[in-house]
PDB file of C-alpha atoms and ligand atoms in Angstrom:
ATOM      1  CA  UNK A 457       7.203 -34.254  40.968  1.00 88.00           C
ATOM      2  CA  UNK A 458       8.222 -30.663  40.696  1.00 95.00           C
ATOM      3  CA  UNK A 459       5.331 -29.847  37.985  1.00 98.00           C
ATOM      4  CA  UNK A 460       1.688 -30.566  39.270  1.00 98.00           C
ATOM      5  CA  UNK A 461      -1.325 -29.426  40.268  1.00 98.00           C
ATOM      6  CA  UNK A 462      -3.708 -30.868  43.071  1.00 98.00           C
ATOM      7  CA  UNK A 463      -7.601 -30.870  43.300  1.00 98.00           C
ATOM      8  CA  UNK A 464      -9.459 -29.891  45.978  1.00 98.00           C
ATOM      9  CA  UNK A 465     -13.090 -29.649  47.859  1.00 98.00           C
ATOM     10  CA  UNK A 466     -13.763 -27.798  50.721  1.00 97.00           C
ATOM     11  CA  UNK A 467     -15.299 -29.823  53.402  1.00 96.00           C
ATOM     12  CA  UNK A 468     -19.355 -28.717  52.559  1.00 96.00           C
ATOM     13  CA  UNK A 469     -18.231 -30.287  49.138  1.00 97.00           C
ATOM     14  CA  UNK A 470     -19.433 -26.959  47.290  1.00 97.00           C
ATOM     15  CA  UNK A 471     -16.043 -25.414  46.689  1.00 98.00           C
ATOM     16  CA  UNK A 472     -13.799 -27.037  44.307  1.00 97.00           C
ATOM     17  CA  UNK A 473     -10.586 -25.804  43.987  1.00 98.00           C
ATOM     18  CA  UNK A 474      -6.628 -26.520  41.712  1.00 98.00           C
ATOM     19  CA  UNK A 475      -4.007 -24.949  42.846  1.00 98.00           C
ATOM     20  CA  UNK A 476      -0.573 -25.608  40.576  1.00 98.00           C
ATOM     21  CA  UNK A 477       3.001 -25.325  40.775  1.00 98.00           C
ATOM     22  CA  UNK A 478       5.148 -25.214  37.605  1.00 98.00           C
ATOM     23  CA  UNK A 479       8.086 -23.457  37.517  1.00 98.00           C
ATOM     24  CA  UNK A 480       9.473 -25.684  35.114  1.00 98.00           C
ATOM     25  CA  UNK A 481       6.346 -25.721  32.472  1.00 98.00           C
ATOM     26  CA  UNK A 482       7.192 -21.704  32.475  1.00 98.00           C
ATOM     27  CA  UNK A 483      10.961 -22.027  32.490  1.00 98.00           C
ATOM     28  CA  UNK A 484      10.487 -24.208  29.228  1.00 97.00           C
ATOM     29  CA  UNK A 485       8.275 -21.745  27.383  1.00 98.00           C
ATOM     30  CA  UNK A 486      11.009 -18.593  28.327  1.00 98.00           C
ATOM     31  CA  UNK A 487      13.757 -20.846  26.976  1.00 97.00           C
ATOM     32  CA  UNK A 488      11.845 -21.758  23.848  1.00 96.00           C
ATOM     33  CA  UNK A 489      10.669 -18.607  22.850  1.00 96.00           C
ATOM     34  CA  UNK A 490      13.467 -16.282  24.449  1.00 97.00           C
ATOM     35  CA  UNK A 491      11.175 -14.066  26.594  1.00 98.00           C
ATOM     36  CA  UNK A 492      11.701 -10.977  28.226  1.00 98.00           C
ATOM     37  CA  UNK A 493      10.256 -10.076  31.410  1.00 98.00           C
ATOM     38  CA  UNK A 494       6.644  -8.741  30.579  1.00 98.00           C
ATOM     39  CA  UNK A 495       6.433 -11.576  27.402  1.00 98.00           C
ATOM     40  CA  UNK A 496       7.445 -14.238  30.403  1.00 98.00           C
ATOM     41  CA  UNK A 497       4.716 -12.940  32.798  1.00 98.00           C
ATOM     42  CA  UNK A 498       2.341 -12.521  30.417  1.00 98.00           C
ATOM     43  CA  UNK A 499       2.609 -16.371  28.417  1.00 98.00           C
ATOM     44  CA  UNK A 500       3.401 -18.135  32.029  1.00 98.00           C
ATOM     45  CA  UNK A 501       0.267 -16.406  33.647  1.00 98.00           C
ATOM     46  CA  UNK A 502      -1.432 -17.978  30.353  1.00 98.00           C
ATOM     47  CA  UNK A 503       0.218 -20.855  30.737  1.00 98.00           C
ATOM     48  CA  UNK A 504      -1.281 -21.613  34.138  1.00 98.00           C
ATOM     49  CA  UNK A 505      -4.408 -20.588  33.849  1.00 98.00           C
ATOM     50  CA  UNK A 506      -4.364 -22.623  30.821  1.00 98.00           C
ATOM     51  CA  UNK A 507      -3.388 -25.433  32.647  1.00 98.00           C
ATOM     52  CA  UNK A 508      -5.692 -25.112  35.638  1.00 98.00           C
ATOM     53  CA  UNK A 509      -8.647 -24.711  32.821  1.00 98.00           C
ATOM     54  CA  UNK A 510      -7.857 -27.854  31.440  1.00 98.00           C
ATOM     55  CA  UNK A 511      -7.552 -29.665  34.745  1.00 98.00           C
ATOM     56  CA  UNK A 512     -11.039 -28.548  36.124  1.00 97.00           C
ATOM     57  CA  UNK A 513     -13.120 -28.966  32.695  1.00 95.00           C
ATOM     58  CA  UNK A 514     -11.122 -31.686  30.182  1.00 96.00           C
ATOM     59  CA  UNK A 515     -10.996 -35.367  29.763  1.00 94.00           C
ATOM     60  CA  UNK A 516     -10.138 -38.076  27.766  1.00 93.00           C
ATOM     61  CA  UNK A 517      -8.812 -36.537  24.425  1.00 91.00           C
ATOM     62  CA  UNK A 518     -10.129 -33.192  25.190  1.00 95.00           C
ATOM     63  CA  UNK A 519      -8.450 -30.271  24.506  1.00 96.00           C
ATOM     64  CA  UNK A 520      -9.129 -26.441  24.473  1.00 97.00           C
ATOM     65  CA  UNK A 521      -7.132 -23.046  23.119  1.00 98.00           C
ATOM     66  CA  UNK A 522      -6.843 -19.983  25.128  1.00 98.00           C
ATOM     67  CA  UNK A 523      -6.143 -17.043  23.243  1.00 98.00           C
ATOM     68  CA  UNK A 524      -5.429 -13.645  25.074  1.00 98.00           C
ATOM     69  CA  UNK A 525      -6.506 -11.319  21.950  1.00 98.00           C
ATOM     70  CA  UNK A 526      -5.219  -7.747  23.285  1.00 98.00           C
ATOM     71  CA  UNK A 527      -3.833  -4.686  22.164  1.00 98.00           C
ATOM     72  CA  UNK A 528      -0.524  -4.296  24.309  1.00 98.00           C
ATOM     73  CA  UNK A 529       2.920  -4.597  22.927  1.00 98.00           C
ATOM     74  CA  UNK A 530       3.512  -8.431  23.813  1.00 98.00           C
ATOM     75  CA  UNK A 531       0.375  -8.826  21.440  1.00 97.00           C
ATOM     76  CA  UNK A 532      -1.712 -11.957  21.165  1.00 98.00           C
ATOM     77  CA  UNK A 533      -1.134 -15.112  23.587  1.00 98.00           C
ATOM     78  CA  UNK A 534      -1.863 -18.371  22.550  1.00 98.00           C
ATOM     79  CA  UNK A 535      -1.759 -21.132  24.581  1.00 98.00           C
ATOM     80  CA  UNK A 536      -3.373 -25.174  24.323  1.00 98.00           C
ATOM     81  CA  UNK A 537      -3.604 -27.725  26.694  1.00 98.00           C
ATOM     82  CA  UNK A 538      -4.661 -30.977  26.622  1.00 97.00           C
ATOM     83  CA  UNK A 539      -6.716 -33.687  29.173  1.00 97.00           C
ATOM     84  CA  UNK A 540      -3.513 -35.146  30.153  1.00 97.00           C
ATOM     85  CA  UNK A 541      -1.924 -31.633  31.179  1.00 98.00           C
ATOM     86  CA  UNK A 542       0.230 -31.312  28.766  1.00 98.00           C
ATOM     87  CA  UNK A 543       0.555 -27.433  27.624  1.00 98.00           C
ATOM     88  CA  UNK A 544       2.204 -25.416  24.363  1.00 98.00           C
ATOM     89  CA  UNK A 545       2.175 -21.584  23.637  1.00 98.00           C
ATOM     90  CA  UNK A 546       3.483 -18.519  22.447  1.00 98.00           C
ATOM     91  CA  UNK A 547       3.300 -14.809  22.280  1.00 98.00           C
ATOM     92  CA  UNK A 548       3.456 -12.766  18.985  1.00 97.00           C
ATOM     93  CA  UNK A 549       6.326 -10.807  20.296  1.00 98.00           C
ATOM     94  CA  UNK A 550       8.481 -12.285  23.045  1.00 97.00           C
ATOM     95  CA  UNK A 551      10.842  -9.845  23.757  1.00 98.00           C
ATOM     96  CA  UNK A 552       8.769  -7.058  25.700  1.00 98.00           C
ATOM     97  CA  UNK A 553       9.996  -5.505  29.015  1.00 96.00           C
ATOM     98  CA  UNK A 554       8.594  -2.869  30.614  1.00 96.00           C
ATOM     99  CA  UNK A 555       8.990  -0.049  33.366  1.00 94.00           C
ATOM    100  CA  UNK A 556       7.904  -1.875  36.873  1.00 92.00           C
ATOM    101  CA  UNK A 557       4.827  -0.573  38.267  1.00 93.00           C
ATOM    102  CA  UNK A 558       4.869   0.945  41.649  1.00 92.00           C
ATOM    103  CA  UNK A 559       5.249  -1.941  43.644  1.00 89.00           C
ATOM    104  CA  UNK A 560       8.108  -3.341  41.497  1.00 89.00           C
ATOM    105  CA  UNK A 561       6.162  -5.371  39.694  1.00 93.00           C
ATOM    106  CA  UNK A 562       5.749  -6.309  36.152  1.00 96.00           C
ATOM    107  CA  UNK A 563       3.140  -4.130  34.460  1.00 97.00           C
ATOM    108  CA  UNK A 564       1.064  -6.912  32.687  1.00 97.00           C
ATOM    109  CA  UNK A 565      -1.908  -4.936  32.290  1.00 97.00           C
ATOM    110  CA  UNK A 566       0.027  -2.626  29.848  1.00 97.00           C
ATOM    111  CA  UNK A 567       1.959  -5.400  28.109  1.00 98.00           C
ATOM    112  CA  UNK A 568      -1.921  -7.485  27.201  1.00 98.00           C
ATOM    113  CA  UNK A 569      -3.883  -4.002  26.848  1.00 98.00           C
ATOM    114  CA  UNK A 570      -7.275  -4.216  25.406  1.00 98.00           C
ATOM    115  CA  UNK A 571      -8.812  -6.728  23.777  1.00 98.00           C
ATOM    116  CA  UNK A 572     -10.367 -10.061  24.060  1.00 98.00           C
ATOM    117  CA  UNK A 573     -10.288 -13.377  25.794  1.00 98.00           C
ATOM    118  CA  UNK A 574     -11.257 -16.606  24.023  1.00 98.00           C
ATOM    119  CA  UNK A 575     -11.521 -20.411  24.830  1.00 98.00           C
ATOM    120  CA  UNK A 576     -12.196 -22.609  22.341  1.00 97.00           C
ATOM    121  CA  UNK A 577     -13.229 -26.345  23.613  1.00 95.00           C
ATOM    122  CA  UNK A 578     -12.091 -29.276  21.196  1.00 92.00           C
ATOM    123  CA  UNK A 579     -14.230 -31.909  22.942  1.00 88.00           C
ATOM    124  CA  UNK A 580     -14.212 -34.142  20.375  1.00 84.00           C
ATOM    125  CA  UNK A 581     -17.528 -32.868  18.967  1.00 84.00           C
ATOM    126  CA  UNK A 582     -18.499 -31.883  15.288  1.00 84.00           C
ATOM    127  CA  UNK A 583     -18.020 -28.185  16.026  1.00 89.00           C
ATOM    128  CA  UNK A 584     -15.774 -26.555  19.172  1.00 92.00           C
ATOM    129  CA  UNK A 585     -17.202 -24.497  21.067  1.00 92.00           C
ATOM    130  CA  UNK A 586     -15.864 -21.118  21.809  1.00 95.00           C
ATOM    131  CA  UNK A 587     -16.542 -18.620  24.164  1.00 96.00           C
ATOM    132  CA  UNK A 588     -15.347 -14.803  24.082  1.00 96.00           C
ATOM    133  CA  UNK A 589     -15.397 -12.096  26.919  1.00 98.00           C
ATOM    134  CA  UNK A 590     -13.273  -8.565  26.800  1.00 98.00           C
ATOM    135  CA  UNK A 591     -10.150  -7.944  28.969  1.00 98.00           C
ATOM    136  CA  UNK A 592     -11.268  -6.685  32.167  1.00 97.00           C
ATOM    137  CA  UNK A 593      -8.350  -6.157  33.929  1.00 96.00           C
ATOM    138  CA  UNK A 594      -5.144  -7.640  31.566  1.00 96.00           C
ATOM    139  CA  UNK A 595      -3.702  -9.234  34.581  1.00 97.00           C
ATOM    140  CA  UNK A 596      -4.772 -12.036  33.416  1.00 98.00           C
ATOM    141  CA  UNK A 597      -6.247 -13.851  36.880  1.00 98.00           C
ATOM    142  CA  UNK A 598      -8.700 -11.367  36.944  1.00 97.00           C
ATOM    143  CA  UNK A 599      -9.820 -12.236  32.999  1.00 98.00           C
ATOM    144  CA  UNK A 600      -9.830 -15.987  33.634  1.00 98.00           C
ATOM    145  CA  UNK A 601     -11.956 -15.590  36.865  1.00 98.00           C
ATOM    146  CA  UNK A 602     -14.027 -13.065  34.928  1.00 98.00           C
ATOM    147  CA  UNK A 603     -14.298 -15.802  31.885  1.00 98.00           C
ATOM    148  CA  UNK A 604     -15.943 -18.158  33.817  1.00 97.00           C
ATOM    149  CA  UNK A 605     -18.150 -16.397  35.611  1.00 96.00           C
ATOM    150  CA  UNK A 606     -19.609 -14.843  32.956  1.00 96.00           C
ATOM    151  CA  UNK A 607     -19.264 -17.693  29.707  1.00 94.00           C
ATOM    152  CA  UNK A 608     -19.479 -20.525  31.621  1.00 93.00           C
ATOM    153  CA  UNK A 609     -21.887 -19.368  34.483  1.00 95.00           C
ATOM    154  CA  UNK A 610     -19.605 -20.597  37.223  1.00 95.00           C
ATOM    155  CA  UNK A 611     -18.896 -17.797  39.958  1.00 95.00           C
ATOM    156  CA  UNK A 612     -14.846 -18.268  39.911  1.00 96.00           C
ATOM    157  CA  UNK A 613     -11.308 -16.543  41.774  1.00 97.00           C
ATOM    158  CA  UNK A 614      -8.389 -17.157  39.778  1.00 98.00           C
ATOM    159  CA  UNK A 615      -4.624 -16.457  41.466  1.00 98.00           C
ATOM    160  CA  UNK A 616      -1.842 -16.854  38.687  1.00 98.00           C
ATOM    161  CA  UNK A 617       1.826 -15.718  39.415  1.00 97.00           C
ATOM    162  CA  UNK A 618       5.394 -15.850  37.694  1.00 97.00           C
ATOM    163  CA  UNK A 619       8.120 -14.381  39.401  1.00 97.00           C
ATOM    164  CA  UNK A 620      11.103 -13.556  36.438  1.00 97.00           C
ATOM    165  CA  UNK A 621      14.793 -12.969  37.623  1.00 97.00           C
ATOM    166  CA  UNK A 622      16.827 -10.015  36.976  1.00 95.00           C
ATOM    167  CA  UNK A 623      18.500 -12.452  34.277  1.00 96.00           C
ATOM    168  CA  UNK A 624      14.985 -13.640  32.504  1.00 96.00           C
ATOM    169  CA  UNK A 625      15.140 -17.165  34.185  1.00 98.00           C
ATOM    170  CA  UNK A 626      11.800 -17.909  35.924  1.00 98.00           C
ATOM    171  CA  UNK A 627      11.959 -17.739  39.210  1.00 97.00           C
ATOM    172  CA  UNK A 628       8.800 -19.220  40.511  1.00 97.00           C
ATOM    173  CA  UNK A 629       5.326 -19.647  38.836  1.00 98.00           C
ATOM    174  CA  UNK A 630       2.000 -21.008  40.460  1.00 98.00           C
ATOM    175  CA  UNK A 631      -1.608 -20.106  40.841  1.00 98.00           C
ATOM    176  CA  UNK A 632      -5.078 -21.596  41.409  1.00 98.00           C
ATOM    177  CA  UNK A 633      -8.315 -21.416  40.511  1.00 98.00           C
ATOM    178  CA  UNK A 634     -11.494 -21.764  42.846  1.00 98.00           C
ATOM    179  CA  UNK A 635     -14.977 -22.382  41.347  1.00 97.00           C
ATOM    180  CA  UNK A 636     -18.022 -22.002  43.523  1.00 96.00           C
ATOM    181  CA  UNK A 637     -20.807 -25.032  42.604  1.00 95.00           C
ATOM    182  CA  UNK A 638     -24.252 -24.148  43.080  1.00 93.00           C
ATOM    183  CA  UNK A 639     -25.021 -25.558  46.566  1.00 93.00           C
ATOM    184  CA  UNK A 640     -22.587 -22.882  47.748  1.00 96.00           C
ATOM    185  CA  UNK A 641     -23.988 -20.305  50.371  1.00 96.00           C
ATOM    186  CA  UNK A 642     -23.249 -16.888  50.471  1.00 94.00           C
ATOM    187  CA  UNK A 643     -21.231 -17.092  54.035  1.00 96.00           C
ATOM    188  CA  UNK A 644     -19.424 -20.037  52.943  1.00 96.00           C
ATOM    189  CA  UNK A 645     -18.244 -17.802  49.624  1.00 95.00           C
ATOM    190  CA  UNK A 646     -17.582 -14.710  51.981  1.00 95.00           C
ATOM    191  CA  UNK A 647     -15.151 -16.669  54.183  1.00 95.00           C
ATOM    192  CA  UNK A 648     -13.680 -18.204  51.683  1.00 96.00           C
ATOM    193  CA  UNK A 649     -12.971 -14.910  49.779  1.00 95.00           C
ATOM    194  CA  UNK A 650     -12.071 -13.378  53.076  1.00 96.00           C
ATOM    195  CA  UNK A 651      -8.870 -15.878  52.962  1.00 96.00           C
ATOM    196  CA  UNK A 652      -7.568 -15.704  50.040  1.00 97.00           C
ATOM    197  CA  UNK A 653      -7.662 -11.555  50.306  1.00 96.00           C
ATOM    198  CA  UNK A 654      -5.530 -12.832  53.476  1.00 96.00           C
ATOM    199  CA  UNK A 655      -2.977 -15.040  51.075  1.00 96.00           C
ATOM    200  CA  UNK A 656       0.449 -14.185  51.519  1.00 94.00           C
ATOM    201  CA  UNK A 657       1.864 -12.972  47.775  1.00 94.00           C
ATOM    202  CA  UNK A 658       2.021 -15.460  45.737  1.00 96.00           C
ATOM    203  CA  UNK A 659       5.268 -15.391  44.269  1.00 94.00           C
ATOM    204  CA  UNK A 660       6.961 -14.683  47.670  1.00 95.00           C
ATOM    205  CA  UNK A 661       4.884 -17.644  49.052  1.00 97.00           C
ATOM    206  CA  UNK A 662       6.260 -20.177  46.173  1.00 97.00           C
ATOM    207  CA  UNK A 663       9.195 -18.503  46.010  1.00 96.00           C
ATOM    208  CA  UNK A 664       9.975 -19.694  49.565  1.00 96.00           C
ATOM    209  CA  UNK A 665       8.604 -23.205  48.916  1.00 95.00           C
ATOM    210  CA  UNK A 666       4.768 -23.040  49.135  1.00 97.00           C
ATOM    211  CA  UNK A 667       3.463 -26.270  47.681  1.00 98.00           C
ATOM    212  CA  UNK A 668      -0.141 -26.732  45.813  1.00 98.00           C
ATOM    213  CA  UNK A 669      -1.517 -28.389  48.789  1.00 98.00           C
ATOM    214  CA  UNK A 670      -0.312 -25.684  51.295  1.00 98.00           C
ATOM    215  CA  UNK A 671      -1.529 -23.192  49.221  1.00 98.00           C
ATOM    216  CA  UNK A 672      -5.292 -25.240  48.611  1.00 98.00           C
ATOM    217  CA  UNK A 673      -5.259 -25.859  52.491  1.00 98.00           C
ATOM    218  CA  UNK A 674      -5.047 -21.759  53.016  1.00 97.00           C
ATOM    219  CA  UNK A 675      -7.849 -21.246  50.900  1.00 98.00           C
ATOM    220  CA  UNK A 676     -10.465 -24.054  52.002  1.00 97.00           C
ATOM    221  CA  UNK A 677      -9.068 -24.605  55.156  1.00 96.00           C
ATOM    222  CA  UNK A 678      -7.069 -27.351  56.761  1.00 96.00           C
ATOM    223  CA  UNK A 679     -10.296 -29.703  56.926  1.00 97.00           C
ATOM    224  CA  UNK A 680     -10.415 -29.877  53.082  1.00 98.00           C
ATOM    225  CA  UNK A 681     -10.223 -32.936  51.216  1.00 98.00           C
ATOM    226  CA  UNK A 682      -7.267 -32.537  48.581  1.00 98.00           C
ATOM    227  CA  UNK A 683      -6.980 -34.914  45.845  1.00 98.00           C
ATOM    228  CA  UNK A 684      -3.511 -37.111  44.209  1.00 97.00           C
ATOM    229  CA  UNK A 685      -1.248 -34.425  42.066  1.00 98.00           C
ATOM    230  CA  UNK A 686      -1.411 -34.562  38.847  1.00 98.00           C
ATOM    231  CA  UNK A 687       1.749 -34.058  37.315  1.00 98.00           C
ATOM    232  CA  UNK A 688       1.911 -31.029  33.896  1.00 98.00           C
ATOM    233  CA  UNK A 689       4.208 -30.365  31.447  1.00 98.00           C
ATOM    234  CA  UNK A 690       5.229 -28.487  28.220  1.00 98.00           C
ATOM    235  CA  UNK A 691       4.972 -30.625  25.602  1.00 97.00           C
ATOM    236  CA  UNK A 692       4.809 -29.928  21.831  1.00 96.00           C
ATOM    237  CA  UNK A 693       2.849 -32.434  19.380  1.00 92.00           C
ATOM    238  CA  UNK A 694       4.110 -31.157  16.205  1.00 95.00           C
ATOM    239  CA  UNK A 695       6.017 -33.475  13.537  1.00 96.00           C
ATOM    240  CA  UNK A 696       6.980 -33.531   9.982  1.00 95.00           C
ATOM    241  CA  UNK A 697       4.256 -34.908   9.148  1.00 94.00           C
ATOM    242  CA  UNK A 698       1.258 -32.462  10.824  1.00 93.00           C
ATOM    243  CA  UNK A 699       3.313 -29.892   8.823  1.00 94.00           C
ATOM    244  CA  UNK A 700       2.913 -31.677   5.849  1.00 93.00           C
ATOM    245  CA  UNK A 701      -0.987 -31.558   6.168  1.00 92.00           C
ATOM    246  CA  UNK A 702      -0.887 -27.788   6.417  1.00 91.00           C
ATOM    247  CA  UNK A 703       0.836 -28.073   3.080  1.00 93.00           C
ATOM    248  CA  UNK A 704      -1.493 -29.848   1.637  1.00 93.00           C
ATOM    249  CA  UNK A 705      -4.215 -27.478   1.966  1.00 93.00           C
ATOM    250  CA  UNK A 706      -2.343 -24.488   0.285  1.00 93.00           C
ATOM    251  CA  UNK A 707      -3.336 -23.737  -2.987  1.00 94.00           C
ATOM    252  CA  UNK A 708      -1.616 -25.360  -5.857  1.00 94.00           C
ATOM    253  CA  UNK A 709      -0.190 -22.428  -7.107  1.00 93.00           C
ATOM    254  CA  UNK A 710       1.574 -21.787  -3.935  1.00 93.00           C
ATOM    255  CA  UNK A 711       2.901 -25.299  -4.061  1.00 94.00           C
ATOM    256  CA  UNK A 712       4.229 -24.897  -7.362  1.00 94.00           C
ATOM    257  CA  UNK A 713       6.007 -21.696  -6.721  1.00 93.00           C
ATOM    258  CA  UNK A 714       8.132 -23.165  -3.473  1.00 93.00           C
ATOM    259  CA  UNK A 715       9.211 -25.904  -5.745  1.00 94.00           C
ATOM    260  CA  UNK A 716       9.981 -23.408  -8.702  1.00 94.00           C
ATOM    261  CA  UNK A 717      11.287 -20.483  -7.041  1.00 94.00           C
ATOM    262  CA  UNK A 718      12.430 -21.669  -3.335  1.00 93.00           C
ATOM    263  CA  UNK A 719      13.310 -25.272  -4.120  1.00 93.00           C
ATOM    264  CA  UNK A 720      12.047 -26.119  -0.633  1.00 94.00           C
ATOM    265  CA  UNK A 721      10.533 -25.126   2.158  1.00 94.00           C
ATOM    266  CA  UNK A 722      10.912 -24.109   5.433  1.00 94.00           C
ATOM    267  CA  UNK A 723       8.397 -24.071   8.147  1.00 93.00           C
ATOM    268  CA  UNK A 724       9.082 -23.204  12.242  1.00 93.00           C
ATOM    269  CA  UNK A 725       6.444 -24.272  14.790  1.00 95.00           C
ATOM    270  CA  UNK A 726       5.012 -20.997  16.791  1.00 94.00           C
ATOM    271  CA  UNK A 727       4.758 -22.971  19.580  1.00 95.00           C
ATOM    272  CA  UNK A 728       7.914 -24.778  20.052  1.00 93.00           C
ATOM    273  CA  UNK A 729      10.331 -23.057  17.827  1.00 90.00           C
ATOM    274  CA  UNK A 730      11.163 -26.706  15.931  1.00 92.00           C
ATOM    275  CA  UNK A 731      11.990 -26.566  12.142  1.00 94.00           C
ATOM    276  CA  UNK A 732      10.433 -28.657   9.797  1.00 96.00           C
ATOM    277  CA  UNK A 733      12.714 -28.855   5.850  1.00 96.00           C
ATOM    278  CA  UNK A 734      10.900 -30.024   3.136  1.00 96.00           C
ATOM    279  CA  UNK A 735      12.819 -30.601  -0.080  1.00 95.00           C
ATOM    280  CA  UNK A 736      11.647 -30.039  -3.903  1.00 94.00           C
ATOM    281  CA  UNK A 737      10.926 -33.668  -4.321  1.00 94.00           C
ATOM    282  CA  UNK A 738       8.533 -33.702  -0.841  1.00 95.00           C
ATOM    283  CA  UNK A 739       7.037 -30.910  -1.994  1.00 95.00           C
ATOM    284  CA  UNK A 740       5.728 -32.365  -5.340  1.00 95.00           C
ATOM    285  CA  UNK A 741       5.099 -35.537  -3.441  1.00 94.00           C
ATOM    286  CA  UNK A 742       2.344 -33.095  -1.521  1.00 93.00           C
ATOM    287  CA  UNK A 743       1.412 -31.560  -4.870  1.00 92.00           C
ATOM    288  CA  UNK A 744       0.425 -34.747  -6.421  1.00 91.00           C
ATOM    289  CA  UNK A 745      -1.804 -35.749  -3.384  1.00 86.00           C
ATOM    290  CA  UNK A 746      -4.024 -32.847  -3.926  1.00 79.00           C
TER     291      UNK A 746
HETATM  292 ZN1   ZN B1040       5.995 -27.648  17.907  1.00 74.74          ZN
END
């Protein structure tokens, strides 16, 4: 498996912890959707915090939406993922790169700018449920972490990193996410905090081979208790078909004028780039149902 994350509990049983791996899941998305280096950074990073969301909080035919809502030139993120860690996304505009920062890394905080983070939980209920918080920081980690701390009331650290080659490939891409339950004391969250401000970088440390558990095992310690991995990919659920249900719900009129004036149409999934034709006589086919 060279896509997975793992769970873990630290050995008081008030940490829980996922650390991921998923170089592929991000490699998929940059090939999809073309991405440059800050469009790549910015969707992976949502990608796998996406990801770890899903694997701490879904199940069964859950699902829930990130959307990274901010003002920067990549523009807004928008990434699903399902119970069974399967993930989709896209950003508005994929082919941003920008000036390193400093340290020679990619300036993500100026490709999300300002804005607004948003989950929205499909768990199978009448309504989902969504949940909003502003950008903090725009480097993503710091806006999940920040997310769930303050929406969802659980004090959270969020790592996410995607390393992007000189030639756009993805290089490495990995994170986790550590959630603090309430029996938690204060020491046990200082030392714990203590070493992941000790973590090598991350995309140095995957880059040279760090796996999930390694990585879980420098945060809670080697005692830790660290759970089967889970295995996550990129997966797209779109079909003729779906399509042809947003179809249905335009207005008549607009039906009427792709079979009158276009003699067809043409629609492209956002999130996977896959075409969907639909001929004159589909297209009244749709019209009548209405
Ligand atoms: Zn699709």
């Amino acid at each position: 498996m060279e896509n997975y994350l793992v769970k873990a509990i630290d050995k008081t049983k008030n940490l829980r912890l996922l650390t991921i791996t998923a170089k592929g899941v991000v490699a998929e998305a940059q090939q999809r959707h073309d991405t440059w280096s800050a469009s790549s950074a910015v969707l992976g990073r949502t990608l796998l915090g996406t990801l770890l969301l899903a694997g701490a909080e879904l199940t069964d035919k859950e699902e829930l939406t990130v959307r990274l809502l901010g003002n920067g030139p990549v523009g807004p993120t928008v990434v699903t993922a399902k119970a069974d860690l399967t993930v989709k996304g896209y950003v508005k505009n994929p082919h941003i790169a920008l000036p390193p920062k400093e340290d020679g890394h990619i300036n993500v905080k100026k490709a999300v700018g300002q804005g607004w983070l948003e989950v929205t939980k499909d768990l199978g209920l009448k309504e989902p449920y969504t949940g909003q918080v502003p950008i903090v920081s725009g480097e993503i980690a710091e806006d999940f972490a920040y997310y769930l701390t303050k929406s969802e009331q659980i004090p959270s650290a969020v790592g996410l990193s995607v390393f992007v080659n000189p030639n756009n490939t993805i290089g490495a891409a990995g994170g986790f996410m550590l959630q603090a339950l309430p029996g938690a004391s204060d020491t046990l969250i200082d030392q714990t905090i203590e070493r992941i401000k000790k973590l090598p970088q991350l995309s140095s440390a995957f880059l040279d081979g760090m796996t999930p558990e390694d990585l879980a095992k420098k945060i809670l310690g080697d005692d830790c208790k660290i759970f089967d991995p889970e295995e996550v990919a990129y997966k797209c659920d779109c079909s003729k078909e779906k399509y042809a249900k947003i179809l249905e719900t335009l207005k008549s009129s607009q039906l009427k004028e792709m079979i009158e004036q276009d003699h067809g149409a043409e629609l492209t999934c956002n999130f996977c780039g896959n075409k969907y034709h639909y001929s004159e006589d589909e297209l009244k086919n749709i019209l009548a149902k209405k």
